[in-house]
Amino acid sequence: MAIEHDYFGLLESGPDGSIFWSETIELGDQAVSVDLTAPDEDDVSAAALDVAAAMITSLEDVDRSARSAMLSELDDRTSEVIEFILQQQEELGDDLEDYLVDISGDTHVDIIRSLRLMSMTILADEHGGTDPFAVLEYALDPDATDDVLLVNLNTDGDVQSVTSAD
């Protein structure tokens, strides 16, 4: 079987009924890997694909919203964003400035501004549910794949949570 969509084209299901679509999207000077997946084609609606396409085409706005959510967690000293920032400062030490795109004097803000959006995974079968519909993966060092922040979005594109990959 297959699903056809204006943005994604023909999405054919695998032998197990799952669907998968992948593309690299340019966001400024960054290449972002975007994946759409669902374990069962029957759980994917046209509305879910429409929302996914809208998120992908407005990736810059989605990214801005995710970074705003990270910034809002800077006031909570127990947040995973703060823990991630402290971990990066400890691991990188004096080399931290090499990863920063802007040095304003507020290291926490500078780190959030300097994070690279590595990937966006859309879980198309979660449309309208309580689990994340999309997950954005951010890293300060693109080669340190374990040191990432994950921003979970609901179907409306609102941030549900920001977590570390640990």
XYZ file of C-alpha atoms in Angstrom, residues 84-100 103 107 111 140-141 147:
23
model
C 23.220 20.346 29.599
C 24.881 23.785 29.567
C 26.898 23.043 32.709
C 27.962 19.702 31.230
C 29.109 21.414 28.018
C 31.050 24.028 29.978
C 32.763 21.322 32.016
C 33.565 19.075 29.041
C 34.761 21.800 26.688
C 36.455 24.052 29.236
C 38.521 26.750 27.539
C 37.575 25.368 24.107
C 33.919 26.350 24.630
C 34.388 29.687 22.865
C 35.420 27.819 19.704
C 31.836 26.487 19.472
C 30.052 29.786 20.129
C 29.827 35.951 22.511
C 27.399 32.136 28.326
C 25.324 28.318 24.106
C 26.745 22.235 20.416
C 29.375 19.932 18.946
C 25.560 15.400 24.049
